[in-house]
């Protein structure tokens, strides 16, 4: 949930939100101050115009014409009003109803030329200006002018609602932009993660795709690629060691086997002969294991390298049956090979041979004495051929089927009774995969097991 991408989007949006709010608050406040200042300036101009008129009228005919005074208007003001007091605080004239100025305030007003005040009159807010002046006849007057600040508030409200729309809209736009920016920034990381998911011990030659930009992501990718390189090297060294060790063990094993066979023939002691036979059987298992290990190590080292040549699959199968016949006869098992036509195709002969030998070996090994093994080579259909190896042996339980192609997997039930290393099917599957074919199994416990191989005939 809290991915780096999400945190970046959140940080961007929050930071922008805070900045936008501060910016909006500054603009709102300065607009407010400027608007009120303008209102007060206009009020002052209004007051000066009125005062000039009042002074002129008092000087000329000592009488004030309310109509004339009321006709004086001021720029930028609404609901402007005035009232004129004498120095005792009595109203001389007025064009509207105001509260009278308290006597204390009159004294204050007389001393100062201009006094500004805000007042709420009948639910409306007014800016008030008192200005005192002296006429030529030394009489002191106080002129109170007022104007509503409704206009300013309406303008400020409009601005407030505009910000109320702009800030969330800005946040949404920032969030979307941040999403696309971070998506683009993390795309190489996602691509590297996808490749990394597919890297396993089998394809350590794969490398992560690096972004073009020489940035931190590329540096990380380069470091990971170097790490994969080191792991690949370590894996290859280990596989080379297994291959070399298996190869080196094979020669002394053959020597020991030959020597024991000679000894077996020379010695005529039942007990000793029995021991030699046991030793020979163990050596056989050991040499099978070393040859399986060698095959699998070679497959690992020279991955996807097939030594392709034009071969006759029918002949190869007949050859394998021939090789395994001795073991079958020993167990009184009849191998039936069903070949319709000659089948020619491109394949790695030695590798395919080990596939067939492993399957026939299993069919014999896991069958009861007196049963039969059937090998059927199907006709070419499309670009494929089919080979079935069927036995009527112990069978494989459905729960084990998913694991039988794993290296070193052996069924628990037969582990103690029948020798084996659990590598035969793993080798078979890897070779069939290299040929871009498929190997499948169907089995019924205690009834039969069928291994089915499909191979493409158009391999190049
Ligand atoms: N034809 C079969 N019938 C019954 N079980 C089988 C058959 N073929 C394979 N299996 C089961 O699958 C397991 C794996 O087979 P695999 O050939 O890989 O190893 P293995 O025969 O035990 O040893 P290895 O072939 O290396 O000598 C076997 O241990 C066995 O339990
Ligand atoms: Mg086997």
Short mmCIF file of C-alpha atoms and ligand atoms in Angstrom, two decimals:
data_model
loop_
_atom_site.label_atom_id
_atom_site.label_comp_id
_atom_site.label_asym_id
_atom_site.label_seq_id
_atom_site.Cartn_x
_atom_site.Cartn_y
_atom_site.Cartn_z
CA UNK A 1 0.00 0.00 0.00
CA UNK A 2 2.65 2.58 1.10
CA UNK A 3 4.87 2.13 -1.92
CA UNK A 4 7.60 4.68 -2.70
CA UNK A 5 5.43 5.81 -5.62
CA UNK A 6 2.51 6.46 -3.26
CA UNK A 7 4.75 8.33 -0.78
CA UNK A 8 6.15 10.55 -3.54
CA UNK A 9 2.67 11.40 -4.80
CA UNK A 10 1.54 12.15 -1.24
CA UNK A 11 4.61 14.31 -0.48
CA UNK A 12 4.26 16.26 -3.75
CA UNK A 13 0.55 16.83 -3.22
CA UNK A 14 0.92 17.84 0.44
CA UNK A 15 3.82 20.21 -0.27
CA UNK A 16 1.95 21.80 -3.16
CA UNK A 17 -1.23 21.99 -1.06
CA UNK A 18 0.56 23.83 1.76
CA UNK A 19 2.28 26.21 -0.68
CA UNK A 20 -0.96 26.91 -2.51
CA UNK A 21 -2.82 27.60 0.75
CA UNK A 22 -0.10 29.99 2.01
CA UNK A 23 -0.06 31.73 -1.36
CA UNK A 24 -3.87 32.03 -1.36
CA UNK A 25 -3.89 33.38 2.22
CA UNK A 26 -1.27 36.04 1.34
CA UNK A 27 -3.18 37.14 -1.77
CA UNK A 28 -6.48 37.18 0.12
CA UNK A 29 -5.07 39.29 2.96
CA UNK A 30 -3.27 41.79 0.79
CA UNK A 31 -6.33 42.19 -1.47
CA UNK A 32 -8.46 42.72 1.65
CA UNK A 33 -6.13 45.38 3.05
CA UNK A 34 -5.84 47.15 -0.31
CA UNK A 35 -9.64 47.14 -0.78
CA UNK A 36 -10.30 48.58 2.69
CA UNK A 37 -7.57 51.17 2.22
CA UNK A 38 -9.17 52.23 -1.08
CA UNK A 39 -12.56 52.44 0.63
CA UNK A 40 -11.12 54.69 3.34
CA UNK A 41 -9.39 56.89 0.76
CA UNK A 42 -12.67 57.27 -1.16
CA UNK A 43 -14.43 58.03 2.11
CA UNK A 44 -11.89 60.74 2.81
CA UNK A 45 -12.41 62.30 -0.64
CA UNK A 46 -16.17 62.22 0.00
CA UNK A 47 -15.68 63.88 3.37
CA UNK A 48 -13.44 66.60 1.88
CA UNK A 49 -15.98 67.33 -0.91
CA UNK A 50 -18.79 67.64 1.65
CA UNK A 51 -16.70 69.81 3.95
CA UNK A 52 -15.76 72.18 1.14
CA UNK A 53 -19.44 72.54 0.18
CA UNK A 54 -20.50 73.02 3.84
CA UNK A 55 -17.79 75.65 4.39
CA UNK A 56 -18.78 77.48 1.20
CA UNK A 57 -22.48 77.48 2.11
CA UNK A 58 -21.91 78.59 5.71
CA UNK A 59 -19.55 81.34 4.52
CA UNK A 60 -21.96 82.50 1.81
CA UNK A 61 -25.39 82.49 3.48
CA UNK A 62 -25.01 80.83 6.88
CA UNK A 63 -27.58 78.30 5.78
CA UNK A 64 -27.11 74.70 4.67
CA UNK A 65 -28.94 73.25 1.70
CA UNK A 66 -29.49 69.56 2.53
CA UNK A 67 -30.60 68.77 -1.02
CA UNK A 68 -27.38 70.14 -2.46
CA UNK A 69 -25.30 68.31 0.13
CA UNK A 70 -27.15 65.03 -0.44
CA UNK A 71 -26.51 65.35 -4.17
CA UNK A 72 -22.76 65.12 -3.62
CA UNK A 73 -21.68 61.61 -4.52
CA UNK A 74 -18.35 59.88 -4.16
CA UNK A 75 -16.49 57.57 -6.54
CA UNK A 76 -16.25 53.91 -5.48
CA UNK A 77 -18.61 54.20 -2.49
CA UNK A 78 -22.00 52.64 -1.89
CA UNK A 79 -24.66 53.70 0.58
CA UNK A 80 -22.65 56.77 1.52
CA UNK A 81 -24.23 59.03 4.24
CA UNK A 82 -23.24 61.94 6.36
CA UNK A 83 -24.28 63.94 9.42
CA UNK A 84 -22.93 67.19 10.75
CA UNK A 85 -22.55 68.03 14.43
CA UNK A 86 -21.68 71.24 16.18
CA UNK A 87 -19.04 71.28 18.92
CA UNK A 88 -21.69 70.48 21.55
CA UNK A 89 -22.57 67.25 19.77
CA UNK A 90 -25.93 68.44 18.43
CA UNK A 91 -26.89 67.37 14.94
CA UNK A 92 -26.85 70.32 12.56
CA UNK A 93 -27.94 68.39 9.48
CA UNK A 94 -27.91 64.81 8.21
CA UNK A 95 -28.99 62.75 5.24
CA UNK A 96 -29.50 59.54 7.13
CA UNK A 97 -30.13 58.05 10.53
CA UNK A 98 -27.00 57.39 12.50
CA UNK A 99 -26.45 56.88 16.13
CA UNK A 100 -25.27 60.09 17.65
CA UNK A 101 -21.63 60.31 18.45
CA UNK A 102 -21.14 60.03 22.23
CA UNK A 103 -19.88 63.27 23.87
CA UNK A 104 -16.49 61.71 24.77
CA UNK A 105 -15.99 60.86 21.14
CA UNK A 106 -16.95 64.41 20.10
CA UNK A 107 -14.08 65.76 22.24
CA UNK A 108 -11.76 63.23 20.64
CA UNK A 109 -13.03 64.17 17.18
CA UNK A 110 -12.56 67.91 17.79
CA UNK A 111 -8.93 67.42 18.64
CA UNK A 112 -8.15 65.25 15.58
CA UNK A 113 -8.63 66.11 11.99
CA UNK A 114 -9.62 62.60 10.83
CA UNK A 115 -10.73 59.56 12.83
CA UNK A 116 -11.61 56.28 11.16
CA UNK A 117 -13.91 53.73 12.71
CA UNK A 118 -15.91 50.63 11.74
CA UNK A 119 -19.47 50.40 12.93
CA UNK A 120 -22.36 48.01 12.57
CA UNK A 121 -25.56 49.92 11.80
CA UNK A 122 -28.78 47.91 11.32
CA UNK A 123 -26.90 44.66 10.50
CA UNK A 124 -24.70 46.38 7.99
CA UNK A 125 -21.05 47.13 8.40
CA UNK A 126 -19.97 50.71 7.72
CA UNK A 127 -16.65 52.48 7.55
CA UNK A 128 -16.99 55.78 9.38
CA UNK A 129 -14.85 58.89 9.13
CA UNK A 130 -15.09 61.83 11.46
CA UNK A 131 -13.44 65.01 10.42
CA UNK A 132 -13.49 68.21 12.41
CA UNK A 133 -13.13 71.67 10.87
CA UNK A 134 -13.43 75.30 11.77
CA UNK A 135 -15.41 77.79 9.72
CA UNK A 136 -14.33 81.38 9.08
CA UNK A 137 -16.53 82.43 11.97
CA UNK A 138 -14.57 80.21 14.37
CA UNK A 139 -17.34 77.65 14.78
CA UNK A 140 -16.16 74.05 15.12
CA UNK A 141 -18.07 71.35 13.27
CA UNK A 142 -17.70 67.63 13.12
CA UNK A 143 -18.62 65.89 9.92
CA UNK A 144 -19.39 62.19 10.15
CA UNK A 145 -19.33 60.34 6.79
CA UNK A 146 -20.01 56.66 6.29
CA UNK A 147 -20.06 54.09 3.51
CA UNK A 148 -20.97 50.41 3.41
CA UNK A 149 -18.16 47.88 2.90
CA UNK A 150 -20.58 45.38 1.27
CA UNK A 151 -18.82 45.65 -2.11
CA UNK A 152 -15.47 44.79 -0.60
CA UNK A 153 -16.91 41.81 1.25
CA UNK A 154 -18.65 40.55 -1.87
CA UNK A 155 -15.39 40.78 -3.81
CA UNK A 156 -13.50 39.03 -1.01
CA UNK A 157 -16.15 36.28 -0.86
CA UNK A 158 -15.82 35.73 -4.60
CA UNK A 159 -12.06 35.41 -4.17
CA UNK A 160 -12.53 33.01 -1.24
CA UNK A 161 -14.82 30.70 -3.27
CA UNK A 162 -12.44 30.86 -6.20
CA UNK A 163 -9.61 29.67 -3.94
CA UNK A 164 -11.91 27.01 -2.52
CA UNK A 165 -12.17 25.64 -6.06
CA UNK A 166 -8.60 26.34 -7.21
CA UNK A 167 -6.83 24.65 -4.25
CA UNK A 168 -8.53 21.22 -4.55
CA UNK A 169 -8.30 21.40 -8.36
CA UNK A 170 -4.59 22.23 -8.02
CA UNK A 171 -4.14 19.30 -5.63
CA UNK A 172 -5.85 16.90 -8.03
CA UNK A 173 -3.72 18.12 -10.95
CA UNK A 174 -0.54 17.84 -8.81
CA UNK A 175 -1.53 14.32 -7.69
CA UNK A 176 -2.13 13.20 -11.28
CA UNK A 177 1.09 14.82 -12.50
CA UNK A 178 3.07 13.28 -9.63
CA UNK A 179 1.51 9.89 -10.44
CA UNK A 180 2.64 10.04 -14.07
CA UNK A 181 6.08 11.41 -13.21
CA UNK A 182 6.71 8.71 -10.60
CA UNK A 183 5.27 6.04 -12.90
CA UNK A 184 7.71 7.07 -15.61
CA UNK A 185 10.56 7.25 -13.07
CA UNK A 186 9.79 3.79 -11.68
CA UNK A 187 9.16 2.12 -15.04
CA UNK A 188 12.79 0.92 -15.34
CA UNK A 189 12.56 -0.43 -11.76
CA UNK A 190 9.36 -2.35 -12.64
CA UNK A 191 11.03 -3.71 -15.79
CA UNK A 192 14.09 -4.79 -13.79
CA UNK A 193 11.85 -6.47 -11.19
CA UNK A 194 10.02 -8.37 -13.95
CA UNK A 195 13.29 -9.66 -15.40
CA UNK A 196 14.65 -10.46 -11.94
CA UNK A 197 11.54 -12.58 -11.21
CA UNK A 198 12.37 -14.79 -14.19
CA UNK A 199 16.04 -15.29 -13.30
CA UNK A 200 16.71 -18.66 -11.73
CA UNK A 201 19.58 -21.10 -11.49
CA UNK A 202 18.72 -22.21 -15.03
CA UNK A 203 19.09 -18.87 -16.82
CA UNK A 204 21.77 -16.99 -14.96
CA UNK A 205 23.04 -15.67 -18.29
CA UNK A 206 20.05 -13.27 -18.29
CA UNK A 207 20.75 -9.65 -17.31
CA UNK A 208 18.54 -6.80 -16.14
CA UNK A 209 17.61 -4.22 -18.74
CA UNK A 210 19.25 -0.92 -17.78
CA UNK A 211 17.66 2.52 -18.30
CA UNK A 212 19.48 4.83 -20.71
CA UNK A 213 19.77 7.68 -18.22
CA UNK A 214 22.88 7.50 -16.05
CA UNK A 215 20.96 7.75 -12.77
CA UNK A 216 20.64 5.91 -9.44
CA UNK A 217 18.30 3.28 -10.95
CA UNK A 218 20.90 2.45 -13.59
CA UNK A 219 23.59 2.25 -10.90
CA UNK A 220 21.40 -0.16 -8.93
CA UNK A 221 20.75 -2.24 -12.08
CA UNK A 222 24.48 -2.36 -12.86
CA UNK A 223 25.24 -3.51 -9.30
CA UNK A 224 22.57 -6.22 -9.50
CA UNK A 225 23.89 -7.36 -12.90
CA UNK A 226 27.39 -7.61 -11.43
CA UNK A 227 25.93 -9.65 -8.56
CA UNK A 228 24.14 -12.00 -11.01
CA UNK A 229 27.42 -12.32 -12.91
CA UNK A 230 29.21 -13.43 -9.73
CA UNK A 231 26.42 -15.89 -8.85
CA UNK A 232 26.51 -17.23 -12.44
CA UNK A 233 30.27 -17.71 -12.15
CA UNK A 234 29.89 -19.48 -8.77
CA UNK A 235 27.13 -21.74 -10.16
CA UNK A 236 29.19 -22.60 -13.21
CA UNK A 237 32.25 -23.37 -11.06
CA UNK A 238 30.15 -25.66 -8.90
CA UNK A 239 28.65 -27.42 -11.94
CA UNK A 240 32.10 -27.78 -13.49
CA UNK A 241 33.31 -29.27 -10.22
CA UNK A 242 30.42 -31.82 -10.21
CA UNK A 243 31.11 -32.68 -13.85
CA UNK A 244 34.86 -33.08 -13.25
CA UNK A 245 34.37 -35.06 -10.04
CA UNK A 246 31.82 -37.42 -11.70
CA UNK A 247 34.14 -37.87 -14.64
CA UNK A 248 37.17 -38.57 -12.42
CA UNK A 249 35.24 -41.11 -10.28
CA UNK A 250 34.07 -43.11 -13.28
CA UNK A 251 37.51 -44.52 -14.25
CA UNK A 252 38.47 -45.90 -10.79
CA UNK A 253 34.94 -47.30 -10.46
CA UNK A 254 35.33 -49.20 -13.74
CA UNK A 255 38.72 -50.51 -12.57
CA UNK A 256 37.25 -51.66 -9.22
CA UNK A 257 34.32 -53.28 -11.04
CA UNK A 258 36.62 -55.20 -13.41
CA UNK A 259 38.93 -56.28 -10.58
CA UNK A 260 35.96 -57.49 -8.49
CA UNK A 261 34.54 -59.43 -11.46
CA UNK A 262 37.93 -61.18 -11.94
CA UNK A 263 38.08 -61.89 -8.20
CA UNK A 264 34.54 -63.24 -8.27
CA UNK A 265 35.46 -65.70 -11.00
CA UNK A 266 38.66 -66.87 -9.24
CA UNK A 267 37.24 -67.27 -5.70
CA UNK A 268 35.17 -70.35 -5.03
CA UNK A 269 33.77 -69.48 -1.64
CA UNK A 270 30.00 -68.98 -1.48
CA UNK A 271 30.14 -66.42 1.32
CA UNK A 272 32.90 -64.37 -0.29
CA UNK A 273 31.17 -64.58 -3.69
CA UNK A 274 28.02 -63.22 -2.10
CA UNK A 275 29.94 -60.27 -0.61
CA UNK A 276 31.61 -59.55 -3.96
CA UNK A 277 28.19 -59.60 -5.69
CA UNK A 278 26.86 -57.08 -3.14
CA UNK A 279 29.89 -54.86 -3.67
CA UNK A 280 29.43 -55.10 -7.46
CA UNK A 281 25.77 -54.12 -7.15
CA UNK A 282 26.70 -51.06 -5.06
CA UNK A 283 29.36 -50.12 -7.58
CA UNK A 284 26.77 -50.37 -10.36
CA UNK A 285 24.47 -47.97 -8.51
CA UNK A 286 27.40 -45.65 -7.84
CA UNK A 287 28.49 -45.61 -11.45
CA UNK A 288 24.89 -44.93 -12.55
CA UNK A 289 24.71 -42.03 -10.11
CA UNK A 290 28.03 -40.58 -11.31
CA UNK A 291 26.98 -40.87 -14.94
CA UNK A 292 23.61 -39.20 -14.16
CA UNK A 293 25.44 -36.44 -12.27
CA UNK A 294 27.83 -36.00 -15.18
CA UNK A 295 24.92 -35.79 -17.65
CA UNK A 296 23.03 -33.24 -15.56
CA UNK A 297 26.17 -31.16 -14.91
CA UNK A 298 26.93 -31.17 -18.64
CA UNK A 299 23.36 -30.10 -19.39
CA UNK A 300 23.72 -27.23 -16.92
CA UNK A 301 27.05 -26.06 -18.30
CA UNK A 302 26.23 -26.26 -22.00
CA UNK A 303 22.62 -25.14 -21.66
CA UNK A 304 20.49 -25.17 -24.78
CA UNK A 305 23.34 -26.54 -26.85
CA UNK A 306 22.09 -29.46 -28.88
CA UNK A 307 24.32 -31.47 -31.14
CA UNK A 308 21.76 -31.81 -33.91
CA UNK A 309 21.99 -34.37 -36.70
CA UNK A 310 19.56 -36.20 -38.96
CA UNK A 311 18.61 -39.38 -37.07
CA UNK A 312 16.21 -42.31 -37.34
CA UNK A 313 14.10 -42.35 -34.21
CA UNK A 314 12.82 -45.87 -34.90
CA UNK A 315 16.40 -47.15 -35.09
CA UNK A 316 17.35 -45.27 -31.94
CA UNK A 317 14.42 -46.80 -30.01
CA UNK A 318 15.30 -50.30 -31.26
CA UNK A 319 18.89 -49.68 -30.16
CA UNK A 320 17.74 -48.60 -26.66
CA UNK A 321 15.47 -51.67 -26.33
CA UNK A 322 18.45 -53.80 -27.29
CA UNK A 323 20.57 -52.14 -24.59
CA UNK A 324 17.91 -52.63 -21.89
CA UNK A 325 16.91 -56.13 -22.96
CA UNK A 326 19.35 -57.85 -20.65
CA UNK A 327 17.92 -56.05 -17.58
CA UNK A 328 14.39 -56.89 -18.76
CA UNK A 329 15.17 -60.55 -19.27
CA UNK A 330 16.77 -60.66 -15.81
CA UNK A 331 13.42 -59.54 -14.38
CA UNK A 332 11.39 -61.69 -16.77
CA UNK A 333 9.85 -58.63 -18.41
CA UNK A 334 8.84 -58.64 -22.06
CA UNK A 335 9.57 -55.40 -24.02
CA UNK A 336 7.37 -54.87 -27.06
CA UNK A 337 8.41 -52.23 -29.57
CA UNK A 338 5.79 -51.04 -32.02
CA UNK A 339 7.20 -49.13 -35.00
CA UNK A 340 5.13 -48.46 -38.07
CA UNK A 341 7.42 -46.56 -40.36
CA UNK A 342 10.90 -45.20 -40.46
CA UNK A 343 10.87 -41.82 -38.75
CA UNK A 344 13.64 -39.43 -39.64
CA UNK A 345 14.18 -36.09 -37.94
CA UNK A 346 16.78 -33.70 -36.62
CA UNK A 347 17.71 -34.29 -32.95
CA UNK A 348 20.61 -34.77 -30.55
CA UNK A 349 21.07 -38.53 -30.79
CA UNK A 350 23.08 -39.09 -27.61
CA UNK A 351 20.79 -36.94 -25.49
CA UNK A 352 17.59 -38.54 -26.83
CA UNK A 353 19.12 -41.94 -26.23
CA UNK A 354 19.55 -41.14 -22.55
CA UNK A 355 15.88 -40.01 -22.40
CA UNK A 356 14.61 -43.31 -23.83
CA UNK A 357 17.04 -45.36 -21.71
CA UNK A 358 15.86 -43.62 -18.54
CA UNK A 359 12.19 -44.21 -19.37
CA UNK A 360 12.72 -47.88 -20.27
CA UNK A 361 14.90 -48.31 -17.17
CA UNK A 362 12.08 -46.92 -15.00
CA UNK A 363 9.46 -49.08 -16.75
CA UNK A 364 11.51 -52.21 -15.98
CA UNK A 365 12.58 -51.08 -12.50
CA UNK A 366 9.09 -50.21 -11.30
CA UNK A 367 7.31 -53.25 -12.79
CA UNK A 368 6.68 -56.65 -11.32
CA UNK A 369 8.45 -59.68 -12.67
CA UNK A 370 6.53 -61.30 -15.52
CA UNK A 371 4.82 -58.10 -16.71
CA UNK A 372 5.37 -56.29 -20.00
CA UNK A 373 6.62 -52.94 -21.27
CA UNK A 374 5.29 -51.48 -24.52
CA UNK A 375 7.00 -48.77 -26.53
CA UNK A 376 5.02 -47.19 -29.34
CA UNK A 377 6.39 -44.77 -31.89
CA UNK A 378 3.48 -42.79 -33.32
CA UNK A 379 3.20 -41.50 -36.88
CA UNK A 380 4.15 -37.91 -37.66
CA UNK A 381 1.10 -35.73 -37.22
CA UNK A 382 1.61 -32.12 -38.23
CA UNK A 383 5.18 -31.40 -37.28
CA UNK A 384 5.25 -33.76 -34.31
CA UNK A 385 6.00 -37.33 -33.39
CA UNK A 386 4.75 -39.24 -30.37
CA UNK A 387 6.53 -41.82 -28.28
CA UNK A 388 4.77 -43.77 -25.53
CA UNK A 389 6.52 -45.89 -22.94
CA UNK A 390 3.95 -47.92 -21.03
CA UNK A 391 4.35 -50.40 -18.21
CA UNK A 392 1.93 -52.31 -16.00
CA UNK A 393 3.92 -51.73 -12.82
CA UNK A 394 3.43 -50.17 -9.41
CA UNK A 395 2.17 -46.84 -10.74
CA UNK A 396 2.61 -43.31 -9.35
CA UNK A 397 0.19 -41.71 -6.91
CA UNK A 398 -1.48 -38.48 -8.16
CA UNK A 399 0.05 -36.53 -5.25
CA UNK A 400 3.56 -37.43 -6.42
CA UNK A 401 3.12 -36.75 -10.12
CA UNK A 402 3.90 -32.98 -9.84
CA UNK A 403 7.30 -33.79 -8.28
CA UNK A 404 8.67 -36.74 -10.25
CA UNK A 405 10.51 -34.50 -12.76
CA UNK A 406 12.33 -32.67 -9.96
CA UNK A 407 15.98 -33.45 -9.40
CA UNK A 408 16.60 -36.10 -6.71
CA UNK A 409 12.88 -36.74 -6.17
CA UNK A 410 12.09 -40.37 -5.36
CA UNK A 411 8.88 -41.91 -4.14
CA UNK A 412 9.06 -42.61 -0.41
CA UNK A 413 7.54 -46.06 -0.79
CA UNK A 414 10.19 -47.42 -3.13
CA UNK A 415 13.14 -45.46 -1.75
CA UNK A 416 14.33 -48.29 0.49
CA UNK A 417 13.56 -51.19 -1.86
CA UNK A 418 14.58 -50.03 -5.34
CA UNK A 419 17.87 -48.28 -5.95
CA UNK A 420 18.05 -45.01 -7.84
CA UNK A 421 19.14 -41.41 -7.51
CA UNK A 422 16.01 -39.56 -8.63
CA UNK A 423 17.81 -37.91 -11.56
CA UNK A 424 16.54 -39.98 -14.51
CA UNK A 425 13.30 -38.10 -15.17
CA UNK A 426 14.87 -34.71 -14.43
CA UNK A 427 17.47 -35.42 -17.14
CA UNK A 428 14.76 -36.69 -19.52
CA UNK A 429 12.62 -33.58 -19.05
CA UNK A 430 15.53 -31.17 -19.54
CA UNK A 431 16.53 -32.89 -22.78
CA UNK A 432 12.95 -32.99 -24.10
CA UNK A 433 12.59 -29.29 -23.21
CA UNK A 434 15.79 -28.51 -25.11
CA UNK A 435 14.24 -30.21 -28.14
CA UNK A 436 11.18 -27.97 -27.59
CA UNK A 437 9.10 -31.06 -26.96
CA UNK A 438 6.84 -32.15 -24.12
CA UNK A 439 6.90 -35.02 -21.66
CA UNK A 440 3.73 -36.08 -19.86
CA UNK A 441 2.73 -38.89 -17.56
CA UNK A 442 -0.48 -40.74 -16.82
CA UNK A 443 -0.62 -43.35 -14.13
CA UNK A 444 -2.93 -45.57 -12.12
CA UNK A 445 -1.60 -46.96 -8.88
CA UNK A 446 -0.96 -50.70 -9.21
CA UNK A 447 -2.23 -50.73 -12.80
CA UNK A 448 -0.05 -48.86 -15.28
CA UNK A 449 2.15 -45.88 -16.03
CA UNK A 450 2.43 -44.23 -19.45
CA UNK A 451 5.11 -41.67 -20.27
CA UNK A 452 4.31 -39.73 -23.42
CA UNK A 453 6.88 -37.69 -25.32
CA UNK A 454 6.04 -35.30 -28.16
CA UNK A 455 8.91 -33.98 -30.24
CA UNK A 456 8.88 -31.46 -33.09
CA UNK A 457 10.29 -32.81 -36.33
CA UNK A 458 11.19 -29.40 -37.75
CA UNK A 459 13.93 -28.47 -35.28
CA UNK A 460 16.80 -26.53 -36.83
N1 LIG B 1 7.43 -46.18 -14.64
C1 LIG B 1 7.31 -45.79 -13.37
N2 LIG B 1 6.45 -46.41 -12.55
C2 LIG B 1 6.31 -46.02 -11.28
N3 LIG B 1 6.99 -45.00 -10.70
C3 LIG B 1 7.86 -44.35 -11.49
C4 LIG B 1 8.05 -44.69 -12.85
N4 LIG B 1 8.97 -43.82 -13.38
C5 LIG B 1 9.31 -43.00 -12.37
N5 LIG B 1 8.68 -43.30 -11.24
C6 LIG B 1 8.75 -42.59 -9.95
O1 LIG B 1 9.39 -41.35 -10.20
C7 LIG B 1 10.56 -41.22 -9.38
C8 LIG B 1 11.63 -40.47 -10.14
O2 LIG B 1 12.08 -41.22 -11.24
P1 LIG B 1 13.54 -41.02 -11.75
O3 LIG B 1 13.75 -41.85 -12.96
O4 LIG B 1 13.80 -39.56 -11.88
O5 LIG B 1 14.44 -41.52 -10.54
P2 LIG B 1 14.83 -42.98 -10.11
O6 LIG B 1 14.36 -43.95 -11.12
O7 LIG B 1 14.37 -43.15 -8.73
O8 LIG B 1 16.43 -42.88 -10.12
P3 LIG B 1 17.37 -42.88 -11.38
O9 LIG B 1 16.54 -42.90 -12.61
O10 LIG B 1 18.14 -41.60 -11.25
O11 LIG B 1 18.23 -44.06 -11.22
C9 LIG B 1 10.93 -42.64 -9.05
O12 LIG B 1 11.64 -42.67 -7.82
C10 LIG B 1 9.60 -43.31 -8.94
O13 LIG B 1 9.04 -43.12 -7.69
MG1 LIG B 2 14.85 -43.65 -13.20
#
